């Protein structure tokens, strides 16, 4: 069970550290053709679609980092793209202890983690923090001695800016 928990821990760490370019190869199944990732916004089905999702996240992080560099040239002007990657934004998914179930053959497993997420962004009008609560539902497959992600859903149940009541109606502030 600890190996499955470690895989999930490495996943949320990679998201926090903006390592989207390594997630597919390092953590997802290499042999299952029907991998998929689901969010409140839709599904990414198949290796190419899941890979494109993480590639888009990585490219978005690069663009945002370059914009932050332009906003703060006195602090970031001489940074290389590698050192600049991920500056200014952070997503922390604090995950709960899981509910895990391993198949009778010991080759597949499923787990559910609750999460409390804090997403920090720098928008045109300044810093902004969003709080999310939800769950990860994940199927794993054992490949050799490693547990790898096969199917994953990240479902957000509540989402609101940190400074407002989550039950109120709200919109992003105007820049």
CSV table of C-alpha atoms in Angstrom, one decimal:
chain,number,residue,atom,x,y,z
A,1,UNK,CA,0.0,0.0,0.0
A,2,UNK,CA,2.8,2.4,0.8
A,3,UNK,CA,4.1,2.2,-2.8
A,4,UNK,CA,0.7,3.4,-4.1
A,5,UNK,CA,0.6,6.2,-1.6
A,6,UNK,CA,4.1,7.2,-2.7
A,7,UNK,CA,3.1,7.3,-6.4
A,8,UNK,CA,0.3,9.6,-5.5
A,9,UNK,CA,2.6,11.7,-3.4
A,10,UNK,CA,5.0,12.0,-6.2
A,11,UNK,CA,2.2,13.1,-8.5
A,12,UNK,CA,1.0,16.0,-6.3
A,13,UNK,CA,4.6,17.0,-5.7
A,14,UNK,CA,5.2,17.1,-9.5
A,15,UNK,CA,2.2,19.3,-9.9
A,16,UNK,CA,3.4,21.7,-7.2
A,17,UNK,CA,6.9,21.9,-8.6
A,18,UNK,CA,5.6,22.5,-12.1
A,19,UNK,CA,7.2,19.3,-13.5
A,20,UNK,CA,4.4,18.6,-15.9
A,21,UNK,CA,6.9,17.6,-18.6
A,22,UNK,CA,7.9,14.5,-16.6
A,23,UNK,CA,4.5,13.3,-15.2
A,24,UNK,CA,3.4,11.1,-18.1
A,25,UNK,CA,6.7,9.2,-18.4
A,26,UNK,CA,7.5,9.0,-14.7
A,27,UNK,CA,4.1,8.2,-13.1
A,28,UNK,CA,1.6,6.9,-15.7
A,29,UNK,CA,1.3,3.4,-17.1
A,30,UNK,CA,3.6,2.7,-19.9
A,31,UNK,CA,1.7,-0.4,-21.2
A,32,UNK,CA,-2.0,0.4,-20.8
A,33,UNK,CA,-3.4,2.0,-24.0
A,34,UNK,CA,-6.6,3.3,-22.4
A,35,UNK,CA,-5.1,5.7,-19.8
A,36,UNK,CA,-7.3,8.7,-19.1
A,37,UNK,CA,-7.5,11.8,-17.0
A,38,UNK,CA,-10.7,13.5,-16.0
A,39,UNK,CA,-11.5,16.9,-14.5
A,40,UNK,CA,-14.6,19.0,-14.0
A,41,UNK,CA,-13.9,20.4,-17.4
A,42,UNK,CA,-13.7,17.1,-19.3
A,43,UNK,CA,-11.8,14.0,-20.1
A,44,UNK,CA,-8.5,13.3,-21.8
A,45,UNK,CA,-8.6,9.7,-23.1
A,46,UNK,CA,-5.6,7.9,-24.5
A,47,UNK,CA,-1.8,8.4,-24.2
A,48,UNK,CA,-1.7,11.2,-26.7
A,49,UNK,CA,-4.6,13.2,-25.2
A,50,UNK,CA,-3.2,12.8,-21.6
A,51,UNK,CA,0.3,13.8,-22.9
A,52,UNK,CA,-1.1,16.8,-24.7
A,53,UNK,CA,-2.8,17.9,-21.5
A,54,UNK,CA,0.4,17.9,-19.5
A,55,UNK,CA,2.3,19.5,-22.4
A,56,UNK,CA,-0.3,22.3,-22.5
A,57,UNK,CA,0.1,22.8,-18.7
A,58,UNK,CA,3.9,22.9,-19.1
A,59,UNK,CA,3.7,25.4,-22.0
A,60,UNK,CA,1.3,27.6,-20.0
A,61,UNK,CA,3.7,27.6,-17.1
A,62,UNK,CA,6.5,28.7,-19.4
A,63,UNK,CA,4.4,31.6,-20.8
A,64,UNK,CA,3.2,32.7,-17.4
A,65,UNK,CA,6.8,32.7,-16.1
A,66,UNK,CA,8.0,34.9,-19.0
A,67,UNK,CA,5.2,37.3,-18.3
A,68,UNK,CA,6.1,37.5,-14.6
A,69,UNK,CA,9.7,38.1,-15.7
A,70,UNK,CA,8.5,41.1,-17.7
A,71,UNK,CA,6.6,42.4,-14.7
A,72,UNK,CA,9.6,42.1,-12.4
A,73,UNK,CA,12.7,42.6,-14.5
A,74,UNK,CA,14.7,43.9,-11.6
A,75,UNK,CA,14.4,40.5,-9.8
A,76,UNK,CA,14.0,38.1,-12.7
A,77,UNK,CA,15.5,39.8,-15.8
A,78,UNK,CA,18.7,37.8,-15.9
A,79,UNK,CA,17.1,34.4,-15.1
A,80,UNK,CA,17.3,31.6,-17.7
A,81,UNK,CA,14.2,29.8,-18.9
A,82,UNK,CA,15.1,26.8,-16.8
A,83,UNK,CA,15.5,28.8,-13.6
A,84,UNK,CA,12.5,30.9,-14.4
A,85,UNK,CA,10.1,28.0,-15.0
A,86,UNK,CA,7.2,28.0,-12.5
A,87,UNK,CA,7.9,31.4,-10.9
A,88,UNK,CA,4.9,33.3,-9.7
A,89,UNK,CA,2.4,30.5,-9.5
A,90,UNK,CA,1.9,27.6,-7.2
A,91,UNK,CA,-0.7,24.8,-6.8
A,92,UNK,CA,-0.5,22.8,-3.5
A,93,UNK,CA,-2.8,19.8,-3.3
A,94,UNK,CA,-2.8,18.6,0.3
A,95,UNK,CA,-4.1,15.1,0.1
A,96,UNK,CA,-5.7,13.0,2.8
A,97,UNK,CA,-4.8,9.5,3.8
A,98,UNK,CA,-6.3,7.3,1.1
A,99,UNK,CA,-9.0,4.6,1.0
A,100,UNK,CA,-7.2,1.9,-1.1
A,101,UNK,CA,-8.3,-1.4,-2.5
A,102,UNK,CA,-6.0,-3.9,-4.2
A,103,UNK,CA,-7.4,-6.5,-6.6
A,104,UNK,CA,-7.3,-10.2,-5.7
A,105,UNK,CA,-4.4,-10.8,-8.2
A,106,UNK,CA,-2.4,-7.9,-6.8
A,107,UNK,CA,-1.9,-6.3,-10.2
A,108,UNK,CA,-4.4,-3.4,-10.1
A,109,UNK,CA,-5.6,-1.1,-7.3
A,110,UNK,CA,-7.9,1.8,-6.8
A,111,UNK,CA,-7.8,4.7,-4.4
A,112,UNK,CA,-9.6,7.8,-3.3
A,113,UNK,CA,-7.9,10.9,-1.7
A,114,UNK,CA,-9.7,14.0,-0.5
A,115,UNK,CA,-7.7,17.2,-1.2
A,116,UNK,CA,-7.6,20.7,-0.1
A,117,UNK,CA,-5.9,22.8,-2.7
A,118,UNK,CA,-4.5,26.3,-2.7
A,119,UNK,CA,-3.7,27.9,-6.0
A,120,UNK,CA,-1.6,31.1,-6.0
A,121,UNK,CA,-1.5,33.2,-9.2
A,122,UNK,CA,-0.3,36.6,-10.2
A,123,UNK,CA,-2.9,38.3,-12.3
A,124,UNK,CA,-2.7,41.7,-14.0
A,125,UNK,CA,-4.2,43.3,-10.9
A,126,UNK,CA,-1.9,41.5,-8.4
A,127,UNK,CA,-1.7,38.3,-6.5
A,128,UNK,CA,-4.7,36.1,-6.2
A,129,UNK,CA,-5.4,32.9,-4.2
A,130,UNK,CA,-8.1,30.3,-4.9
A,131,UNK,CA,-9.1,27.6,-2.5
A,132,UNK,CA,-10.4,24.2,-3.8
A,133,UNK,CA,-11.7,21.1,-2.1
A,134,UNK,CA,-12.4,17.8,-3.8
A,135,UNK,CA,-11.1,14.4,-4.4
A,136,UNK,CA,-8.8,12.3,-6.6
A,137,UNK,CA,-10.1,8.9,-7.7
A,138,UNK,CA,-7.3,6.8,-9.2
A,139,UNK,CA,-6.9,3.4,-10.8
A,140,UNK,CA,-3.4,2.0,-10.7
A,141,UNK,CA,-1.7,-0.9,-12.5
A,142,UNK,CA,1.4,-2.7,-11.3
A,143,UNK,CA,4.2,-2.7,-13.8
A,144,UNK,CA,7.2,-4.7,-12.6
A,145,UNK,CA,7.6,-3.5,-9.1
A,146,UNK,CA,6.1,-0.1,-9.6
A,147,UNK,CA,2.6,1.1,-9.2
A,148,UNK,CA,1.6,3.4,-12.0
A,149,UNK,CA,-1.4,5.6,-12.7
A,150,UNK,CA,-3.9,4.0,-15.2
A,151,UNK,CA,-7.0,6.2,-14.8
A,152,UNK,CA,-7.4,9.4,-12.8
A,153,UNK,CA,-10.1,11.9,-11.9
A,154,UNK,CA,-9.5,15.2,-10.1
A,155,UNK,CA,-12.9,16.4,-9.1
A,156,UNK,CA,-13.4,19.8,-7.5
A,157,UNK,CA,-16.4,20.0,-5.2
A,158,UNK,CA,-16.0,23.6,-4.0
A,159,UNK,CA,-13.9,26.5,-5.5
A,160,UNK,CA,-13.7,30.1,-4.3
A,161,UNK,CA,-11.2,32.9,-3.9
A,162,UNK,CA,-9.7,32.8,-0.5
A,163,UNK,CA,-11.0,36.1,0.6
A,164,UNK,CA,-14.7,35.4,0.0
A,165,UNK,CA,-17.3,33.0,1.4
A,166,UNK,CA,-17.3,29.9,-0.8
A,167,UNK,CA,-21.1,29.8,-0.7
A,168,UNK,CA,-21.5,33.2,-2.1
A,169,UNK,CA,-21.7,34.0,-5.8
A,170,UNK,CA,-18.4,35.4,-7.0
A,171,UNK,CA,-16.4,36.3,-10.1
A,172,UNK,CA,-12.7,37.1,-10.8
A,173,UNK,CA,-11.9,40.7,-10.1
A,174,UNK,CA,-11.5,43.1,-13.0
A,175,UNK,CA,-7.8,43.9,-13.8
